[in-house]
C-alpha atoms as an extended CHARMM CRD file, in Angstrom:
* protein
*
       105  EXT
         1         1  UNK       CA            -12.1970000000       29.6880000000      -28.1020000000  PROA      1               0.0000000000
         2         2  UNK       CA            -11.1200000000       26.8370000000      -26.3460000000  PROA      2               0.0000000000
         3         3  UNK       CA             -7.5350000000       28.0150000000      -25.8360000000  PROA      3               0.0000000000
         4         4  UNK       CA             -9.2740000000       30.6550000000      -24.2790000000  PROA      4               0.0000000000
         5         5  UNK       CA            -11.5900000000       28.8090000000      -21.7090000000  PROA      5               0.0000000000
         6         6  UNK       CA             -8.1350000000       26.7380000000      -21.0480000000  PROA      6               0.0000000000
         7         7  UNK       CA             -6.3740000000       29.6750000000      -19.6950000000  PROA      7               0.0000000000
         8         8  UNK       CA             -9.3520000000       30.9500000000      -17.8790000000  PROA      8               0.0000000000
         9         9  UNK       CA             -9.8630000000       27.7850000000      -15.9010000000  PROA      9               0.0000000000
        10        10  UNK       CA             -5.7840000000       27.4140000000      -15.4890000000  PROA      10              0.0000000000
        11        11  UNK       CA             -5.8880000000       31.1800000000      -13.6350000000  PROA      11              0.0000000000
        12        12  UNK       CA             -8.8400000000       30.7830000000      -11.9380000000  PROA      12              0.0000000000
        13        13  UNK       CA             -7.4070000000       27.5870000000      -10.0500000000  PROA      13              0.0000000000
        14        14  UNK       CA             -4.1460000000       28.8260000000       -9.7670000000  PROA      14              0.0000000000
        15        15  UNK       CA             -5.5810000000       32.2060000000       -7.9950000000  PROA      15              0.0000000000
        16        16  UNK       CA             -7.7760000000       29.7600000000       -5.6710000000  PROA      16              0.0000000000
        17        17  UNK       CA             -4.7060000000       27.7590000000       -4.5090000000  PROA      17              0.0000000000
        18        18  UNK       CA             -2.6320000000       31.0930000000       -3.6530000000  PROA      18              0.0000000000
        19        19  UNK       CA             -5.4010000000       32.7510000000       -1.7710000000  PROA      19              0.0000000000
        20        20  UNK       CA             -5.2890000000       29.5970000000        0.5120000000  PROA      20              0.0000000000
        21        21  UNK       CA             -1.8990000000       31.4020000000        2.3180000000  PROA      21              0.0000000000
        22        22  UNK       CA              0.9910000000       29.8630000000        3.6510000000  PROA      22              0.0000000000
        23        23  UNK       CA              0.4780000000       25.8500000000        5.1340000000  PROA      23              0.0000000000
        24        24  UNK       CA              3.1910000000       24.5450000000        7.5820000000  PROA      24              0.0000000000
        25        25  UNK       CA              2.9490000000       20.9860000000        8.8240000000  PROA      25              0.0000000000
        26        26  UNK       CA              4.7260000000       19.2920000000       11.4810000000  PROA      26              0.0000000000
        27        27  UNK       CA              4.9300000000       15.8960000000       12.1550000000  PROA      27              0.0000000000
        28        28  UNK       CA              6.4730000000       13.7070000000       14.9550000000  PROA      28              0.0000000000
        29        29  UNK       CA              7.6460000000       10.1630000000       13.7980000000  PROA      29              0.0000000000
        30        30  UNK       CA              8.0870000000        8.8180000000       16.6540000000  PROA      30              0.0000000000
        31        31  UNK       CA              3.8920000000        8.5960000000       18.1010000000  PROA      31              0.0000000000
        32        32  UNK       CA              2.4380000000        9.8260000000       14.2970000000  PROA      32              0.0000000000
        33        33  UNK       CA              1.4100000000       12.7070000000       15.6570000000  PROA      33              0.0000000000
        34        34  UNK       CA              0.7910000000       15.7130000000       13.1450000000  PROA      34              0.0000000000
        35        35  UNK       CA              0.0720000000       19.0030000000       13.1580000000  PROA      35              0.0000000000
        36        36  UNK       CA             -1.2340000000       21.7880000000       10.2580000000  PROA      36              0.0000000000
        37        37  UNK       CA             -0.9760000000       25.4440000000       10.6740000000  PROA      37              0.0000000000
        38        38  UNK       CA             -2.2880000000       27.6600000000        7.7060000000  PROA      38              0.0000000000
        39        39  UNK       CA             -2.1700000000       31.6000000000        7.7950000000  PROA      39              0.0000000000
        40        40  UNK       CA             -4.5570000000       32.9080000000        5.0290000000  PROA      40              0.0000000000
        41        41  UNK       CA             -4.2680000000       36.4700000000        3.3470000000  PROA      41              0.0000000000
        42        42  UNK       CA             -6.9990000000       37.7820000000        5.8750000000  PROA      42              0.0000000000
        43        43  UNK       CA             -5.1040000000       36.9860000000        8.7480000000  PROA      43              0.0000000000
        44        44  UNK       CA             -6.9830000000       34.4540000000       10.0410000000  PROA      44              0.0000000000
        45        45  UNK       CA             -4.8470000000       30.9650000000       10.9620000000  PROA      45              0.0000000000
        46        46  UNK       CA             -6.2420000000       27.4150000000       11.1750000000  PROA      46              0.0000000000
        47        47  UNK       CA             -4.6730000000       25.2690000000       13.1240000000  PROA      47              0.0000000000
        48        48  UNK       CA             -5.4090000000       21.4550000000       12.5290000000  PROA      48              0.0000000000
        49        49  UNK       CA             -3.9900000000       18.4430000000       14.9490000000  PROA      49              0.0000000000
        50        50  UNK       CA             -4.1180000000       14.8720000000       14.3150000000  PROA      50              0.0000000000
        51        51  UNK       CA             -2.7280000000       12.4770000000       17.2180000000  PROA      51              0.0000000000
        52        52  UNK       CA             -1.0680000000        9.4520000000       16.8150000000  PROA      52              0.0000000000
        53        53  UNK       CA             -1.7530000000        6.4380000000       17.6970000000  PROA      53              0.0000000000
        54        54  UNK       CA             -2.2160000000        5.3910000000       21.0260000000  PROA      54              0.0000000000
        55        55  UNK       CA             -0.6110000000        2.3450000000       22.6840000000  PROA      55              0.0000000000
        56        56  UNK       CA             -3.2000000000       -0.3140000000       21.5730000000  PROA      56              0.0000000000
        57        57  UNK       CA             -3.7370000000        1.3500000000       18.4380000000  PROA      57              0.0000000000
        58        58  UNK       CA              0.1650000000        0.4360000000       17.7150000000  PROA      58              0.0000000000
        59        59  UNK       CA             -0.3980000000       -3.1380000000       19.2080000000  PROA      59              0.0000000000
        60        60  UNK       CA             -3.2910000000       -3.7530000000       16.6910000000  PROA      60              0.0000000000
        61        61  UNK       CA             -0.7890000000       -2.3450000000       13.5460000000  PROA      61              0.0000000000
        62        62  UNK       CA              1.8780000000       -4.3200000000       15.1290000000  PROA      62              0.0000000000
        63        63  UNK       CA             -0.4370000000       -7.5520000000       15.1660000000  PROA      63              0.0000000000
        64        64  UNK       CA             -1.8890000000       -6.3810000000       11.8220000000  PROA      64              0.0000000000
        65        65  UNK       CA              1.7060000000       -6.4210000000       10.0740000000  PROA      65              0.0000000000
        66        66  UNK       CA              2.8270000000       -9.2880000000       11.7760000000  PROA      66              0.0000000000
        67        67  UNK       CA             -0.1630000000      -11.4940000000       10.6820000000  PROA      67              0.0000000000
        68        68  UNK       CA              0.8570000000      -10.1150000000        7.2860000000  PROA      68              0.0000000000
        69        69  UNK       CA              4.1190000000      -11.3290000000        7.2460000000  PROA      69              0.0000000000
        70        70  UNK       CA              3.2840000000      -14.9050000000        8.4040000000  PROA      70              0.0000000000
        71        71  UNK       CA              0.5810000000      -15.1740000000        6.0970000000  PROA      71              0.0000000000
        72        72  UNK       CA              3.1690000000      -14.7250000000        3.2980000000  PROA      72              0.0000000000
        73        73  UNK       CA              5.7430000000      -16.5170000000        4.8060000000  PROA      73              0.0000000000
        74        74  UNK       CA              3.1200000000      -19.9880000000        5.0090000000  PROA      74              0.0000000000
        75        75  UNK       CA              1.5880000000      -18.8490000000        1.6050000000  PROA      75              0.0000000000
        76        76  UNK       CA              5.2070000000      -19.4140000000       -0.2320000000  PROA      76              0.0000000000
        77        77  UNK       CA              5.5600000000      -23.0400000000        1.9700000000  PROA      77              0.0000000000
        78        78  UNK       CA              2.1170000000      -24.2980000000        0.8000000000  PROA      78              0.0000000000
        79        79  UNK       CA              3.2110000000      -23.2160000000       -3.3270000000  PROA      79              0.0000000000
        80        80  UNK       CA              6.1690000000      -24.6590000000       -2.3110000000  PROA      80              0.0000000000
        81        81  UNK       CA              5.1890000000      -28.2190000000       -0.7230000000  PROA      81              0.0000000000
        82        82  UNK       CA              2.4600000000      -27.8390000000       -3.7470000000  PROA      82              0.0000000000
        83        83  UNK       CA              4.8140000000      -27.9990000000       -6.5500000000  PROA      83              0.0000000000
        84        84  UNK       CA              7.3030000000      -30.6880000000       -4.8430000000  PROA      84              0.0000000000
        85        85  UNK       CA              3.9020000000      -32.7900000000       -4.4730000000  PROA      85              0.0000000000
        86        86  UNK       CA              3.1950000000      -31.9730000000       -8.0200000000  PROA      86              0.0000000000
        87        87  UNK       CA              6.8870000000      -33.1480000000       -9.2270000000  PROA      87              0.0000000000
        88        88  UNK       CA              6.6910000000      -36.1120000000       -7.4280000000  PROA      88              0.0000000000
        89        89  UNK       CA              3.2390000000      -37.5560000000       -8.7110000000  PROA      89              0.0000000000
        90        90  UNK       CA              4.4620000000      -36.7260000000      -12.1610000000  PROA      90              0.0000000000
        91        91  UNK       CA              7.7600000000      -38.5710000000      -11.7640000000  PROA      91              0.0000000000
        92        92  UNK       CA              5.6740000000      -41.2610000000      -10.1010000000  PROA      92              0.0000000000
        93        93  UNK       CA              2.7480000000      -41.3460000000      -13.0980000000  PROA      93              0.0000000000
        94        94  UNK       CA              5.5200000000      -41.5480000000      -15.4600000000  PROA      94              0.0000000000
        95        95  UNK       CA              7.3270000000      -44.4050000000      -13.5340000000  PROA      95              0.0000000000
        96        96  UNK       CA              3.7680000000      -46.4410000000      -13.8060000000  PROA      96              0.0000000000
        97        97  UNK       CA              3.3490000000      -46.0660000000      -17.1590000000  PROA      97              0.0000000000
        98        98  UNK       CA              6.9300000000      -47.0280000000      -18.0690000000  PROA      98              0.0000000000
        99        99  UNK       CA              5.8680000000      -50.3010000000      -16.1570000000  PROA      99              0.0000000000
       100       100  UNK       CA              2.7970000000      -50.9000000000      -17.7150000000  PROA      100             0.0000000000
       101       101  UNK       CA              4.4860000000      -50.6770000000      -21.2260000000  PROA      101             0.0000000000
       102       102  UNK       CA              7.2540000000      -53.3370000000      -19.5870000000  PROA      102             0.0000000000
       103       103  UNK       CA              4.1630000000      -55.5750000000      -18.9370000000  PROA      103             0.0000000000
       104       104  UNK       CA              2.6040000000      -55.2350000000      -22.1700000000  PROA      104             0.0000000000
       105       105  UNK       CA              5.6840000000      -56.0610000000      -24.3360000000  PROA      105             0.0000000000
């Protein structure tokens, strides 16, 4: 029974995708600009366009992926400068102790 309800649904949603027809889409790289066409079995077509982005919409990404890219680049400095701080107050907690044990003997 279940095997049965399995193919069902599997036909059923395979007949819905192929009645949706033929989809082309075009796209232009260079502003992001895309367009859809779709010609369904009844003849009808749909014809869906997205623009790109316009010239401060690319200045904001730009800014956007640029702010990125600096925040990681100072991110790895401070975990850098944080672990050389953290080496040297070892090295220096170490050299105080060794002292103190000088002193005591």
């Amino acid at each position: 029974m279940k095997k049965i309800i399995m193919l069902l649904a599997a036909v059923a949603f395979s007949t819905a995708a192929f009645a949706q027809g033929d989809k082309v889409v075009v796209k232009d790289d260079a502003t992001g600009a895309k367009s859809t066409t779709t010609v369904r079995d009844n003849g009808t077509v749909k014809t869906e366009t997205r623009t790109g982005r316009t010239e401060a919409g690319e200045k904001a990404y730009n800014t956007k992926e640029d702010v990125k890219v600096a925040g990681k680049k100072a991110g790895n400095k401070v975990e850098r400068g944080a672990k050389k701080t953290g080496k040297a107050v070892k090295k220096g907690a170490k050299a105080v102790k060794n002292k103190a044990e000088d002193v005591v003997d």
